[in-house]
mmCIF file of C-alpha atoms in Angstrom:
data_model
loop_
_atom_site.group_PDB
_atom_site.id
_atom_site.type_symbol
_atom_site.label_atom_id
_atom_site.label_comp_id
_atom_site.label_asym_id
_atom_site.label_seq_id
_atom_site.Cartn_x
_atom_site.Cartn_y
_atom_site.Cartn_z
ATOM 1 C CA MET A 232 30.966 -40.697 -44.669
ATOM 2 C CA SER A 233 32.812 -40.591 -41.357
ATOM 3 C CA LEU A 234 33.070 -37.488 -39.220
ATOM 4 C CA THR A 235 36.122 -35.304 -39.739
ATOM 5 C CA ALA A 236 37.639 -33.295 -36.891
ATOM 6 C CA LYS A 237 35.987 -30.219 -38.414
ATOM 7 C CA ASP A 238 32.556 -31.921 -38.485
ATOM 8 C CA LYS A 239 32.915 -32.890 -34.815
ATOM 9 C CA SER A 240 33.864 -29.381 -33.734
ATOM 10 C CA ILE A 241 30.952 -27.856 -35.721
ATOM 11 C CA VAL A 242 28.518 -30.339 -34.155
ATOM 12 C CA LYS A 243 29.801 -29.727 -30.623
ATOM 13 C CA ALA A 244 29.700 -25.944 -31.085
ATOM 14 C CA PHE A 245 26.168 -26.022 -32.490
ATOM 15 C CA TRP A 246 25.030 -28.407 -29.728
ATOM 16 C CA GLY A 247 26.394 -25.878 -27.253
ATOM 17 C CA LYS A 248 23.856 -23.379 -28.619
ATOM 18 C CA ALA A 249 20.986 -25.809 -29.200
ATOM 19 C CA SER A 250 21.099 -27.982 -26.076
ATOM 20 C CA SER A 251 19.320 -25.432 -23.876
ATOM 21 C CA LYS A 252 16.240 -26.016 -26.044
ATOM 22 C CA ALA A 253 16.751 -29.785 -26.222
ATOM 23 C CA ASP A 254 13.348 -30.679 -24.746
ATOM 24 C CA ASP A 255 11.464 -28.421 -27.178
ATOM 25 C CA ILE A 256 13.500 -29.676 -30.122
ATOM 26 C CA GLY A 257 12.832 -33.304 -29.209
ATOM 27 C CA ALA A 258 9.103 -32.821 -28.695
ATOM 28 C CA GLU A 259 8.703 -30.829 -31.944
ATOM 29 C CA ALA A 260 10.752 -33.234 -34.057
ATOM 30 C CA PHE A 261 9.073 -36.339 -32.702
ATOM 31 C CA GLY A 262 5.593 -34.804 -33.057
ATOM 32 C CA ARG A 263 6.311 -33.720 -36.619
ATOM 33 C CA MET A 264 7.647 -37.158 -37.542
ATOM 34 C CA LEU A 265 4.413 -38.803 -36.366
ATOM 35 C CA THR A 266 2.309 -36.233 -38.270
ATOM 36 C CA VAL A 267 4.256 -35.987 -41.536
ATOM 37 C CA TYR A 268 5.285 -39.671 -41.751
ATOM 38 C CA PRO A 269 2.282 -41.504 -40.280
ATOM 39 C CA GLN A 270 3.847 -44.906 -40.924
ATOM 40 C CA THR A 271 6.121 -44.182 -37.939
ATOM 41 C CA LYS A 272 3.066 -44.302 -35.664
ATOM 42 C CA THR A 273 3.089 -48.085 -36.071
ATOM 43 C CA TYR A 274 5.796 -48.257 -33.418
ATOM 44 C CA PHE A 275 3.553 -46.502 -30.893
ATOM 45 C CA ALA A 276 0.287 -48.348 -31.493
ATOM 46 C CA SER A 277 -0.281 -48.799 -27.765
ATOM 47 C CA TRP A 278 -0.157 -45.052 -27.032
ATOM 48 C CA SER A 279 -3.509 -43.296 -26.643
ATOM 49 C CA ASP A 280 -2.455 -39.765 -27.643
ATOM 50 C CA LEU A 281 0.029 -39.305 -30.482
ATOM 51 C CA SER A 282 -0.872 -35.676 -31.246
ATOM 52 C CA PRO A 283 1.966 -33.121 -31.308
ATOM 53 C CA GLY A 284 2.144 -31.443 -27.922
ATOM 54 C CA SER A 285 0.653 -34.327 -25.970
ATOM 55 C CA ALA A 286 2.340 -35.258 -22.699
ATOM 56 C CA ALA A 287 3.494 -38.638 -24.049
ATOM 57 C CA VAL A 288 5.003 -37.057 -27.184
ATOM 58 C CA LYS A 289 6.808 -34.400 -25.123
ATOM 59 C CA LYS A 290 8.171 -37.022 -22.759
ATOM 60 C CA HIS A 291 9.433 -39.216 -25.581
ATOM 61 C CA GLY A 292 10.971 -36.182 -27.269
ATOM 62 C CA ARG A 293 13.012 -35.662 -24.074
ATOM 63 C CA THR A 294 14.093 -39.314 -24.116
ATOM 64 C CA ILE A 295 15.245 -39.025 -27.718
ATOM 65 C CA MET A 296 17.244 -35.863 -27.008
ATOM 66 C CA GLY A 297 18.870 -37.626 -24.065
ATOM 67 C CA GLY A 298 20.147 -40.138 -26.608
ATOM 68 C CA ILE A 299 21.372 -37.338 -28.891
ATOM 69 C CA ALA A 300 23.208 -35.700 -25.966
ATOM 70 C CA GLU A 301 24.770 -39.094 -25.203
ATOM 71 C CA ALA A 302 25.884 -39.333 -28.829
ATOM 72 C CA VAL A 303 27.463 -35.844 -28.799
ATOM 73 C CA GLY A 304 29.331 -36.841 -25.653
ATOM 74 C CA HIS A 305 30.656 -39.967 -27.377
ATOM 75 C CA ILE A 306 31.255 -38.347 -30.756
ATOM 76 C CA ASP A 307 34.733 -39.886 -30.987
ATOM 77 C CA ASP A 308 33.394 -43.407 -30.487
ATOM 78 C CA LEU A 309 29.716 -43.566 -31.421
ATOM 79 C CA THR A 310 29.635 -47.348 -31.854
ATOM 80 C CA GLY A 311 31.077 -47.910 -28.372
ATOM 81 C CA GLY A 312 29.157 -45.119 -26.706
ATOM 82 C CA LEU A 313 25.774 -46.109 -28.174
ATOM 83 C CA ALA A 314 26.225 -49.889 -27.807
ATOM 84 C CA SER A 315 23.495 -50.410 -25.223
ATOM 85 C CA LEU A 316 21.095 -48.090 -27.089
ATOM 86 C CA SER A 317 21.820 -50.157 -30.185
ATOM 87 C CA GLU A 318 20.948 -53.347 -28.348
ATOM 88 C CA LEU A 319 17.701 -51.749 -27.161
ATOM 89 C CA HIS A 320 16.694 -50.736 -30.697
ATOM 90 C CA ALA A 321 17.846 -54.043 -32.227
ATOM 91 C CA PHE A 322 16.415 -56.606 -29.868
ATOM 92 C CA LYS A 323 13.643 -54.927 -27.956
ATOM 93 C CA LEU A 324 12.229 -52.054 -30.046
ATOM 94 C CA ARG A 325 13.144 -53.526 -33.442
ATOM 95 C CA VAL A 326 12.725 -50.202 -35.224
ATOM 96 C CA ASP A 327 13.455 -50.500 -38.948
ATOM 97 C CA PRO A 328 16.651 -48.463 -39.408
ATOM 98 C CA ALA A 329 15.093 -46.598 -42.355
ATOM 99 C CA ASN A 330 13.175 -44.640 -39.742
ATOM 100 C CA PHE A 331 16.361 -43.178 -38.242
ATOM 101 C CA LYS A 332 16.711 -41.151 -41.438
ATOM 102 C CA ILE A 333 13.129 -39.935 -41.132
ATOM 103 C CA LEU A 334 13.636 -38.795 -37.537
ATOM 104 C CA ALA A 335 16.956 -37.160 -38.500
ATOM 105 C CA HIS A 336 15.174 -35.157 -41.218
ATOM 106 C CA ASN A 337 12.583 -33.917 -38.749
ATOM 107 C CA LEU A 338 15.254 -32.994 -36.206
ATOM 108 C CA ILE A 339 16.946 -30.987 -38.950
ATOM 109 C CA VAL A 340 13.709 -29.192 -39.907
ATOM 110 C CA VAL A 341 13.219 -28.205 -36.250
ATOM 111 C CA LEU A 342 16.840 -27.088 -35.826
ATOM 112 C CA ALA A 343 16.455 -24.905 -38.957
ATOM 113 C CA LEU A 344 13.198 -23.499 -37.615
ATOM 114 C CA PHE A 345 14.595 -22.695 -34.144
ATOM 115 C CA PHE A 346 18.029 -21.484 -35.268
ATOM 116 C CA PRO A 347 17.583 -20.038 -38.786
ATOM 117 C CA ALA A 348 20.747 -17.925 -38.655
ATOM 118 C CA ASP A 349 23.009 -20.534 -37.029
ATOM 119 C CA PHE A 350 21.855 -23.507 -39.104
ATOM 120 C CA THR A 351 23.942 -22.548 -42.121
ATOM 121 C CA PRO A 352 24.575 -25.010 -44.980
ATOM 122 C CA GLU A 353 27.936 -25.921 -43.411
ATOM 123 C CA VAL A 354 26.371 -26.639 -40.015
ATOM 124 C CA HIS A 355 23.534 -28.514 -41.765
ATOM 125 C CA MET A 356 26.058 -30.752 -43.509
ATOM 126 C CA ALA A 357 27.985 -31.560 -40.325
ATOM 127 C CA VAL A 358 24.781 -32.274 -38.389
ATOM 128 C CA ASP A 359 23.406 -34.399 -41.251
ATOM 129 C CA LYS A 360 26.626 -36.448 -41.253
ATOM 130 C CA PHE A 361 26.479 -36.706 -37.456
ATOM 131 C CA PHE A 362 22.907 -38.061 -37.515
ATOM 132 C CA GLN A 363 23.895 -40.500 -40.250
ATOM 133 C CA ASN A 364 26.752 -41.781 -38.085
ATOM 134 C CA VAL A 365 24.471 -41.992 -35.048
ATOM 135 C CA ALA A 366 21.995 -44.033 -37.120
ATOM 136 C CA TRP A 367 24.824 -46.287 -38.229
ATOM 137 C CA ALA A 368 25.959 -46.819 -34.608
ATOM 138 C CA LEU A 369 22.347 -47.471 -33.541
ATOM 139 C CA SER A 370 22.012 -50.146 -36.250
ATOM 140 C CA GLU A 371 25.251 -51.844 -35.191
ATOM 141 C CA LYS A 372 23.688 -54.699 -33.220
ATOM 142 C CA TYR A 373 20.828 -55.423 -35.640
ATOM 143 C CA ARG A 374 22.465 -58.351 -37.445
ATOM 144 C CA MET B 233 -4.523 -39.868 -59.117
ATOM 145 C CA VAL B 234 -3.632 -37.421 -56.352
ATOM 146 C CA GLU B 235 -6.497 -36.052 -54.279
ATOM 147 C CA TRP B 236 -6.105 -32.653 -52.665
ATOM 148 C CA THR B 237 -8.411 -31.340 -49.960
ATOM 149 C CA GLN B 238 -9.453 -27.690 -50.092
ATOM 150 C CA GLU B 239 -7.323 -27.108 -47.013
ATOM 151 C CA GLU B 240 -4.222 -28.586 -48.661
ATOM 152 C CA ARG B 241 -4.692 -26.403 -51.763
ATOM 153 C CA VAL B 242 -4.948 -23.306 -49.583
ATOM 154 C CA ILE B 243 -1.837 -24.249 -47.606
ATOM 155 C CA ILE B 244 0.308 -24.826 -50.707
ATOM 156 C CA LYS B 245 -0.849 -21.618 -52.400
ATOM 157 C CA GLU B 246 -0.359 -19.660 -49.182
ATOM 158 C CA ILE B 247 3.198 -20.919 -48.637
ATOM 159 C CA PHE B 248 4.056 -20.147 -52.267
ATOM 160 C CA SER B 249 2.543 -16.676 -52.230
ATOM 161 C CA LYS B 250 4.977 -15.673 -49.467
ATOM 162 C CA LEU B 251 8.118 -16.951 -51.216
ATOM 163 C CA ASN B 252 10.649 -14.591 -52.757
ATOM 164 C CA TYR B 253 12.143 -16.790 -55.486
ATOM 165 C CA GLU B 254 15.278 -14.626 -55.703
ATOM 166 C CA ASP B 255 15.903 -15.415 -52.046
ATOM 167 C CA VAL B 256 14.794 -19.016 -51.457
ATOM 168 C CA GLY B 257 15.864 -20.255 -54.903
ATOM 169 C CA PRO B 258 19.585 -19.554 -54.549
ATOM 170 C CA LYS B 259 19.512 -20.574 -50.875
ATOM 171 C CA SER B 260 17.942 -23.968 -51.654
ATOM 172 C CA LEU B 261 20.344 -24.743 -54.477
ATOM 173 C CA CYS B 262 23.337 -23.589 -52.439
ATOM 174 C CA ARG B 263 22.246 -25.799 -49.569
ATOM 175 C CA ILE B 264 22.050 -28.978 -51.664
ATOM 176 C CA LEU B 265 25.453 -28.271 -53.228
ATOM 177 C CA VAL B 266 27.047 -27.833 -49.781
ATOM 178 C CA VAL B 267 25.183 -30.507 -47.787
ATOM 179 C CA TYR B 268 25.348 -33.124 -50.578
ATOM 180 C CA PRO B 269 28.481 -32.117 -52.483
ATOM 181 C CA TRP B 270 28.210 -34.926 -55.041
ATOM 182 C CA THR B 271 25.298 -32.991 -56.565
ATOM 183 C CA GLN B 272 27.887 -30.513 -57.853
ATOM 184 C CA ARG B 273 28.481 -32.988 -60.674
ATOM 185 C CA TYR B 274 25.498 -31.467 -62.482
ATOM 186 C CA PHE B 275 26.858 -27.922 -62.275
ATOM 187 C CA ALA B 276 30.509 -28.344 -63.211
ATOM 188 C CA HIS B 277 29.958 -25.907 -66.096
ATOM 189 C CA PHE B 278 28.655 -23.190 -63.765
ATOM 190 C CA GLY B 279 32.155 -22.091 -62.805
ATOM 191 C CA ASN B 280 33.380 -21.488 -59.278
ATOM 192 C CA LEU B 281 31.823 -23.895 -56.748
ATOM 193 C CA TYR B 282 34.933 -24.087 -54.610
ATOM 194 C CA ASN B 283 33.396 -23.372 -51.188
ATOM 195 C CA PRO B 284 30.027 -22.319 -49.683
ATOM 196 C CA GLU B 285 30.817 -18.585 -50.029
ATOM 197 C CA MET B 286 31.724 -18.990 -53.710
ATOM 198 C CA ILE B 287 28.603 -21.089 -54.362
ATOM 199 C CA LEU B 288 26.348 -18.463 -52.778
ATOM 200 C CA ALA B 289 28.067 -15.691 -54.761
ATOM 201 C CA ASN B 290 27.860 -17.587 -58.063
ATOM 202 C CA PRO B 291 25.378 -15.757 -60.337
ATOM 203 C CA LYS B 292 24.639 -18.862 -62.436
ATOM 204 C CA ILE B 293 23.663 -20.773 -59.295
ATOM 205 C CA ALA B 294 21.491 -17.855 -58.152
ATOM 206 C CA ASN B 295 19.784 -17.743 -61.529
ATOM 207 C CA HIS B 296 19.215 -21.470 -61.563
ATOM 208 C CA GLY B 297 17.673 -21.385 -58.090
ATOM 209 C CA VAL B 298 15.013 -19.044 -59.477
ATOM 210 C CA VAL B 299 14.494 -21.370 -62.468
ATOM 211 C CA VAL B 300 13.796 -24.257 -60.060
ATOM 212 C CA PHE B 301 11.137 -22.267 -58.214
ATOM 213 C CA ARG B 302 9.485 -21.135 -61.447
ATOM 214 C CA GLY B 303 9.308 -24.845 -62.262
ATOM 215 C CA LEU B 304 7.650 -25.558 -58.891
ATOM 216 C CA GLU B 305 5.180 -22.762 -59.589
ATOM 217 C CA MET B 306 3.958 -24.753 -62.615
ATOM 218 C CA ALA B 307 3.037 -27.573 -60.242
ATOM 219 C CA VAL B 308 1.248 -25.174 -57.871
ATOM 220 C CA GLN B 309 -0.797 -23.819 -60.777
ATOM 221 C CA ASN B 310 -1.678 -27.324 -62.031
ATOM 222 C CA MET B 311 -2.063 -29.263 -58.807
ATOM 223 C CA ASP B 312 -4.589 -31.682 -60.327
ATOM 224 C CA ASN B 313 -2.344 -32.538 -63.230
ATOM 225 C CA ILE B 314 1.249 -32.377 -62.039
ATOM 226 C CA LYS B 315 2.253 -35.608 -63.774
ATOM 227 C CA ASN B 316 1.331 -34.356 -67.260
ATOM 228 C CA THR B 317 2.473 -30.809 -66.555
ATOM 229 C CA TYR B 318 5.940 -32.199 -65.799
ATOM 230 C CA ALA B 319 6.164 -34.750 -68.649
ATOM 231 C CA ASN B 320 8.591 -32.653 -70.689
ATOM 232 C CA LEU B 321 10.576 -31.532 -67.632
ATOM 233 C CA SER B 322 10.955 -35.170 -66.629
ATOM 234 C CA LYS B 323 12.210 -36.129 -70.098
ATOM 235 C CA LEU B 324 14.621 -33.197 -69.965
ATOM 236 C CA HIS B 325 16.075 -34.321 -66.619
ATOM 237 C CA SER B 326 16.339 -37.919 -67.791
ATOM 238 C CA GLU B 327 17.436 -37.736 -71.414
ATOM 239 C CA LYS B 328 19.313 -34.464 -71.604
ATOM 240 C CA LEU B 329 20.531 -33.610 -68.104
ATOM 241 C CA HIS B 330 20.999 -37.243 -66.933
ATOM 242 C CA VAL B 331 20.124 -36.387 -63.328
ATOM 243 C CA ASP B 332 19.871 -39.319 -60.894
ATOM 244 C CA PRO B 333 16.267 -39.062 -59.626
ATOM 245 C CA ASP B 334 17.438 -39.697 -56.045
ATOM 246 C CA ASN B 335 18.675 -36.104 -56.179
ATOM 247 C CA PHE B 336 15.116 -34.786 -56.505
ATOM 248 C CA GLN B 337 14.377 -35.893 -52.947
ATOM 249 C CA LEU B 338 17.604 -34.300 -51.693
ATOM 250 C CA LEU B 339 16.644 -30.950 -53.269
ATOM 251 C CA ALA B 340 13.090 -31.305 -51.940
ATOM 252 C CA ASP B 341 14.519 -31.747 -48.416
ATOM 253 C CA CYS B 342 16.795 -28.703 -48.793
ATOM 254 C CA ILE B 343 13.870 -26.580 -50.068
ATOM 255 C CA THR B 344 11.874 -27.688 -47.012
ATOM 256 C CA ILE B 345 14.710 -26.663 -44.663
ATOM 257 C CA VAL B 346 15.009 -23.203 -46.290
ATOM 258 C CA ILE B 347 11.252 -22.684 -45.997
ATOM 259 C CA ALA B 348 11.463 -23.748 -42.332
ATOM 260 C CA THR B 349 14.100 -21.058 -41.709
ATOM 261 C CA LYS B 350 11.782 -18.462 -43.317
ATOM 262 C CA MET B 351 8.449 -19.456 -41.816
ATOM 263 C CA ARG B 352 9.768 -20.723 -38.465
ATOM 264 C CA SER B 353 6.916 -21.662 -36.117
ATOM 265 C CA ALA B 354 4.396 -20.728 -38.827
ATOM 266 C CA PHE B 355 5.616 -23.905 -40.549
ATOM 267 C CA THR B 356 3.384 -26.072 -38.364
ATOM 268 C CA PRO B 357 3.454 -29.891 -38.434
ATOM 269 C CA GLU B 358 0.240 -29.842 -40.514
ATOM 270 C CA LYS B 359 1.757 -27.443 -43.065
ATOM 271 C CA GLN B 360 4.921 -29.538 -43.136
ATOM 272 C CA ALA B 361 2.813 -32.641 -43.858
ATOM 273 C CA THR B 362 0.981 -30.905 -46.733
ATOM 274 C CA TRP B 363 4.231 -29.475 -48.093
ATOM 275 C CA TYR B 364 5.821 -32.937 -47.945
ATOM 276 C CA LYS B 365 2.855 -34.404 -49.846
ATOM 277 C CA PHE B 366 3.168 -31.698 -52.514
ATOM 278 C CA LEU B 367 6.917 -32.199 -52.957
ATOM 279 C CA SER B 368 6.471 -36.007 -53.048
ATOM 280 C CA VAL B 369 4.058 -35.608 -55.960
ATOM 281 C CA VAL B 370 6.523 -33.255 -57.688
ATOM 282 C CA VAL B 371 9.421 -35.706 -57.169
ATOM 283 C CA SER B 372 7.323 -38.599 -58.449
ATOM 284 C CA ALA B 373 6.222 -36.647 -61.551
ATOM 285 C CA LEU B 374 9.800 -35.606 -62.320
ATOM 286 C CA SER B 375 10.908 -39.238 -62.050
ATOM 287 C CA LYS B 376 8.092 -40.578 -64.282
ATOM 288 C CA GLN B 377 9.771 -40.365 -67.706
ATOM 289 C CA TYR B 378 12.928 -42.236 -66.701
ATOM 290 C CA PHE B 379 13.450 -45.685 -68.174
#
């Protein structure tokens, strides 16, 4: 389900509103993912504090949102733009791609929570498609 | 056999007690029909589903949103026996309505998003986890009678 021109403009417009809260969004979404889907904690077994709001969770939330910002900037060529991130996830982190969907869901919950009026069904659809395409680009180098 | 802690029971009942079915029902159903448009296949006989505005204005969709939440209420009132409570509903969805059970998870996700827009920061990670557990049990029970 590739991104139409309309999807891209909706995503960019919404990101314009949401990006000022990027750090909070990232920390919330990542913290919620670890709480609601505990199997995702397996990728962070070496971390001492995985509770929502911990310094490590906040920091990693920022890292994730940096990747999202990168993706918005390369929305016309996600595979090219996210190539090195894909290599990182494929060869070093080896995150099962099923988890991208889980993180996307939690990002969407947080976006809905922070922007209840702006996160209309139409925006939700465009953002959902965007995250799906980002996940696809991130999985590119896996095999 | 699903085990619920006292805390989880309180959380589910508390979230439900604050819901206005006439509001969240139509919003949840509208959201799934817009975000996952292939789900419209089950509502072709409901009339005008041409665009998001038409879907939200459609009285049959609004009515059906309330029906969905009354169905969820049955699960809230029978939390220790959701599987049996939903046996007939599951058969209905399988044998009469022919709904692909993958759609149950999609609707569950849309319901969660609508509740997040209502409760905002009151929808804490812990409440989200309990809510997710509840909806997972509901989805599983609804899928049980398929063969």
